[in-house]
Amino acid sequence: MQEIENNALFWQKVDTLVLSSSIEIDYPKGSKHKQFTNLVYPVDYGYLTDTIDPAGDPIHIYQGSKKNNRVDALVISADILKKDCVVKFLLGCDEKETLAIMEFLNQTDFQKAVLIRRGSEIPNWASND
């Protein structure tokens, strides 16, 4: 059984969101979370300008050390304090940075996250033929 059915056409749309926006970094790598000061950002964290999520906020991103803006993965986090579920893009993150982000997002009992890695498959149901 396949847990996640990837769709390369979805990733093309994600790429377009990134390429048509600018990146603003709120928390450089090593910064402390403003409310929970024991949480230290493992990579740069910010958002894409001119984007909006269902809550009216911009799309948030983790930007790694690779010198590209390719979205290699998404994280979906569920937070019981905020009572939300949010998608965040991982741009230019290597494997070590991806692991550090997942550890960062899963270190409290109030928030947990899952990782969806980029795929190149196009399922039969996704084609417009």
PDB file of C-alpha atoms in Angstrom:
ATOM      1  CA  MET A   1       0.000   0.000   0.000  1.00  0.00           C
ATOM      2  CA  GLN A   2       1.312   3.421  -0.932  1.00  0.00           C
ATOM      3  CA  GLU A   3       0.891   5.934   1.892  1.00  0.00           C
ATOM      4  CA  ILE A   4       1.172   9.077  -0.236  1.00  0.00           C
ATOM      5  CA  GLU A   5       0.415   9.246  -3.914  1.00  0.00           C
ATOM      6  CA  ASN A   6       2.768  11.863  -5.316  1.00  0.00           C
ATOM      7  CA  ASN A   7       1.912  14.082  -8.272  1.00  0.00           C
ATOM      8  CA  ALA A   8       4.606  15.874 -10.275  1.00  0.00           C
ATOM      9  CA  LEU A   9       1.981  18.327 -11.533  1.00  0.00           C
ATOM     10  CA  PHE A  10       1.347  19.418  -7.931  1.00  0.00           C
ATOM     11  CA  TRP A  11       5.066  20.107  -7.462  1.00  0.00           C
ATOM     12  CA  GLN A  12       5.055  22.248 -10.630  1.00  0.00           C
ATOM     13  CA  LYS A  13       2.400  24.452  -8.994  1.00  0.00           C
ATOM     14  CA  VAL A  14       4.438  24.650  -5.785  1.00  0.00           C
ATOM     15  CA  ASP A  15       7.477  25.701  -7.832  1.00  0.00           C
ATOM     16  CA  THR A  16       5.409  28.425  -9.498  1.00  0.00           C
ATOM     17  CA  LEU A  17       4.351  29.788  -6.106  1.00  0.00           C
ATOM     18  CA  VAL A  18       7.997  30.037  -5.058  1.00  0.00           C
ATOM     19  CA  LEU A  19       9.263  31.468  -8.356  1.00  0.00           C
ATOM     20  CA  SER A  20       6.543  34.139  -8.443  1.00  0.00           C
ATOM     21  CA  SER A  21       7.253  35.316  -4.886  1.00  0.00           C
ATOM     22  CA  SER A  22      10.076  36.793  -2.862  1.00  0.00           C
ATOM     23  CA  ILE A  23      11.414  35.180   0.296  1.00  0.00           C
ATOM     24  CA  GLU A  24      11.362  37.076   3.571  1.00  0.00           C
ATOM     25  CA  ILE A  25      13.277  35.567   6.501  1.00  0.00           C
ATOM     26  CA  ASP A  26      11.799  36.275   9.945  1.00  0.00           C
ATOM     27  CA  TYR A  27      14.022  33.950  11.931  1.00  0.00           C
ATOM     28  CA  PRO A  28      17.585  33.351  10.724  1.00  0.00           C
ATOM     29  CA  LYS A  29      19.181  30.011  11.557  1.00  0.00           C
ATOM     30  CA  GLY A  30      19.979  29.918  15.297  1.00  0.00           C
ATOM     31  CA  SER A  31      17.212  32.370  16.266  1.00  0.00           C
ATOM     32  CA  LYS A  32      14.977  31.584  19.224  1.00  0.00           C
ATOM     33  CA  HIS A  33      11.216  31.299  18.909  1.00  0.00           C
ATOM     34  CA  LYS A  34       9.656  34.480  20.305  1.00  0.00           C
ATOM     35  CA  GLN A  35       7.192  32.689  22.583  1.00  0.00           C
ATOM     36  CA  PHE A  36       9.055  29.462  23.341  1.00  0.00           C
ATOM     37  CA  THR A  37      12.656  30.585  23.775  1.00  0.00           C
ATOM     38  CA  ASN A  38      13.948  27.038  24.239  1.00  0.00           C
ATOM     39  CA  LEU A  39      13.089  26.370  20.570  1.00  0.00           C
ATOM     40  CA  VAL A  40      15.956  27.324  18.233  1.00  0.00           C
ATOM     41  CA  TYR A  41      15.420  27.444  14.465  1.00  0.00           C
ATOM     42  CA  PRO A  42      17.745  24.921  12.745  1.00  0.00           C
ATOM     43  CA  VAL A  43      17.634  26.760   9.372  1.00  0.00           C
ATOM     44  CA  ASP A  44      16.325  30.118   8.157  1.00  0.00           C
ATOM     45  CA  TYR A  45      12.549  30.431   8.593  1.00  0.00           C
ATOM     46  CA  GLY A  46      10.295  32.893   6.862  1.00  0.00           C
ATOM     47  CA  TYR A  47       7.577  33.226   4.266  1.00  0.00           C
ATOM     48  CA  LEU A  48       6.798  33.815   0.602  1.00  0.00           C
ATOM     49  CA  THR A  49       5.579  37.324  -0.179  1.00  0.00           C
ATOM     50  CA  ASP A  50       2.363  37.699  -2.168  1.00  0.00           C
ATOM     51  CA  THR A  51       1.035  34.311  -1.039  1.00  0.00           C
ATOM     52  CA  ILE A  52      -1.805  33.471   1.267  1.00  0.00           C
ATOM     53  CA  ASP A  53      -2.963  30.360   3.084  1.00  0.00           C
ATOM     54  CA  PRO A  54      -6.562  29.624   4.138  1.00  0.00           C
ATOM     55  CA  ALA A  55      -6.022  31.485   7.446  1.00  0.00           C
ATOM     56  CA  GLY A  56      -4.909  34.609   5.594  1.00  0.00           C
ATOM     57  CA  ASP A  57      -1.229  34.183   6.444  1.00  0.00           C
ATOM     58  CA  PRO A  58       1.589  33.903   3.897  1.00  0.00           C
ATOM     59  CA  ILE A  59       3.017  30.485   3.033  1.00  0.00           C
ATOM     60  CA  HIS A  60       5.841  29.713   5.467  1.00  0.00           C
ATOM     61  CA  ILE A  61       9.169  28.265   4.405  1.00  0.00           C
ATOM     62  CA  TYR A  62      12.279  26.700   5.864  1.00  0.00           C
ATOM     63  CA  GLN A  63      15.290  27.633   3.738  1.00  0.00           C
ATOM     64  CA  GLY A  64      18.336  25.401   3.888  1.00  0.00           C
ATOM     65  CA  SER A  65      21.945  25.863   2.852  1.00  0.00           C
ATOM     66  CA  LYS A  66      21.645  24.728  -0.776  1.00  0.00           C
ATOM     67  CA  LYS A  67      21.861  27.690  -3.095  1.00  0.00           C
ATOM     68  CA  ASN A  68      18.527  27.064  -4.790  1.00  0.00           C
ATOM     69  CA  ASN A  69      14.852  27.651  -4.137  1.00  0.00           C
ATOM     70  CA  ARG A  70      13.695  24.172  -5.073  1.00  0.00           C
ATOM     71  CA  VAL A  71      10.968  22.835  -2.821  1.00  0.00           C
ATOM     72  CA  ASP A  72      12.294  19.413  -1.881  1.00  0.00           C
ATOM     73  CA  ALA A  73       9.556  18.588   0.601  1.00  0.00           C
ATOM     74  CA  LEU A  74       6.587  19.868   2.545  1.00  0.00           C
ATOM     75  CA  VAL A  75       5.866  19.540   6.213  1.00  0.00           C
ATOM     76  CA  ILE A  76       2.366  19.502   7.598  1.00  0.00           C
ATOM     77  CA  SER A  77       2.198  20.382  11.257  1.00  0.00           C
ATOM     78  CA  ALA A  78      -0.745  19.987  13.603  1.00  0.00           C
ATOM     79  CA  ASP A  79      -0.695  22.249  16.665  1.00  0.00           C
ATOM     80  CA  ILE A  80      -3.181  21.661  19.472  1.00  0.00           C
ATOM     81  CA  LEU A  81      -2.394  24.989  21.193  1.00  0.00           C
ATOM     82  CA  LYS A  82      -3.071  27.060  18.063  1.00  0.00           C
ATOM     83  CA  LYS A  83      -5.718  24.565  16.941  1.00  0.00           C
ATOM     84  CA  ASP A  84      -4.397  24.591  13.400  1.00  0.00           C
ATOM     85  CA  CYS A  85      -2.827  22.452  10.740  1.00  0.00           C
ATOM     86  CA  VAL A  86      -0.299  24.217   8.506  1.00  0.00           C
ATOM     87  CA  VAL A  87       1.725  23.368   5.386  1.00  0.00           C
ATOM     88  CA  LYS A  88       5.287  24.708   5.187  1.00  0.00           C
ATOM     89  CA  PHE A  89       7.734  24.424   2.276  1.00  0.00           C
ATOM     90  CA  LEU A  90      11.315  23.160   2.644  1.00  0.00           C
ATOM     91  CA  LEU A  91      13.534  24.987   0.134  1.00  0.00           C
ATOM     92  CA  GLY A  92      17.122  23.998  -0.578  1.00  0.00           C
ATOM     93  CA  CYS A  93      17.357  21.699   2.439  1.00  0.00           C
ATOM     94  CA  ASP A  94      19.828  18.832   2.534  1.00  0.00           C
ATOM     95  CA  GLU A  95      19.067  15.609   4.388  1.00  0.00           C
ATOM     96  CA  LYS A  96      20.673  16.771   7.642  1.00  0.00           C
ATOM     97  CA  GLU A  97      18.685  20.026   7.604  1.00  0.00           C
ATOM     98  CA  THR A  98      15.462  18.172   6.807  1.00  0.00           C
ATOM     99  CA  LEU A  99      16.010  15.898   9.806  1.00  0.00           C
ATOM    100  CA  ALA A 100      16.777  18.922  12.029  1.00  0.00           C
ATOM    101  CA  ILE A 101      13.533  20.605  10.898  1.00  0.00           C
ATOM    102  CA  MET A 102      11.538  17.473  11.673  1.00  0.00           C
ATOM    103  CA  GLU A 103      13.145  17.231  15.118  1.00  0.00           C
ATOM    104  CA  PHE A 104      12.424  20.941  15.695  1.00  0.00           C
ATOM    105  CA  LEU A 105       8.751  20.562  14.732  1.00  0.00           C
ATOM    106  CA  ASN A 106       8.202  17.380  16.726  1.00  0.00           C
ATOM    107  CA  GLN A 107       9.966  18.269  19.989  1.00  0.00           C
ATOM    108  CA  THR A 108       6.901  19.334  21.967  1.00  0.00           C
ATOM    109  CA  ASP A 109       3.775  17.431  22.942  1.00  0.00           C
ATOM    110  CA  PHE A 110       1.646  20.242  21.496  1.00  0.00           C
ATOM    111  CA  GLN A 111       2.805  20.062  17.887  1.00  0.00           C
ATOM    112  CA  LYS A 112       3.653  17.184  15.581  1.00  0.00           C
ATOM    113  CA  ALA A 113       4.546  17.177  11.898  1.00  0.00           C
ATOM    114  CA  VAL A 114       4.802  14.838   8.933  1.00  0.00           C
ATOM    115  CA  LEU A 115       7.131  15.103   5.943  1.00  0.00           C
ATOM    116  CA  ILE A 116       6.088  14.750   2.301  1.00  0.00           C
ATOM    117  CA  ARG A 117       9.034  14.408  -0.049  1.00  0.00           C
ATOM    118  CA  ARG A 118       8.901  15.615  -3.612  1.00  0.00           C
ATOM    119  CA  GLY A 119       8.120  12.960  -6.197  1.00  0.00           C
ATOM    120  CA  SER A 120       8.194  12.840  -9.976  1.00  0.00           C
ATOM    121  CA  GLU A 121       5.319  10.463 -10.636  1.00  0.00           C
ATOM    122  CA  ILE A 122       2.129  11.471 -12.429  1.00  0.00           C
ATOM    123  CA  PRO A 123      -0.742   9.204 -11.342  1.00  0.00           C
ATOM    124  CA  ASN A 124      -3.347   8.149 -13.918  1.00  0.00           C
ATOM    125  CA  TRP A 125      -6.027  10.233 -12.225  1.00  0.00           C
ATOM    126  CA  ALA A 126      -3.900  13.420 -12.508  1.00  0.00           C
ATOM    127  CA  SER A 127      -3.626  13.545 -16.286  1.00  0.00           C
ATOM    128  CA  ASN A 128      -6.044  15.659 -18.330  1.00  0.00           C
ATOM    129  CA  ASP A 129      -5.993  13.258 -21.278  1.00  0.00           C
TER     130      ASP A 129
END
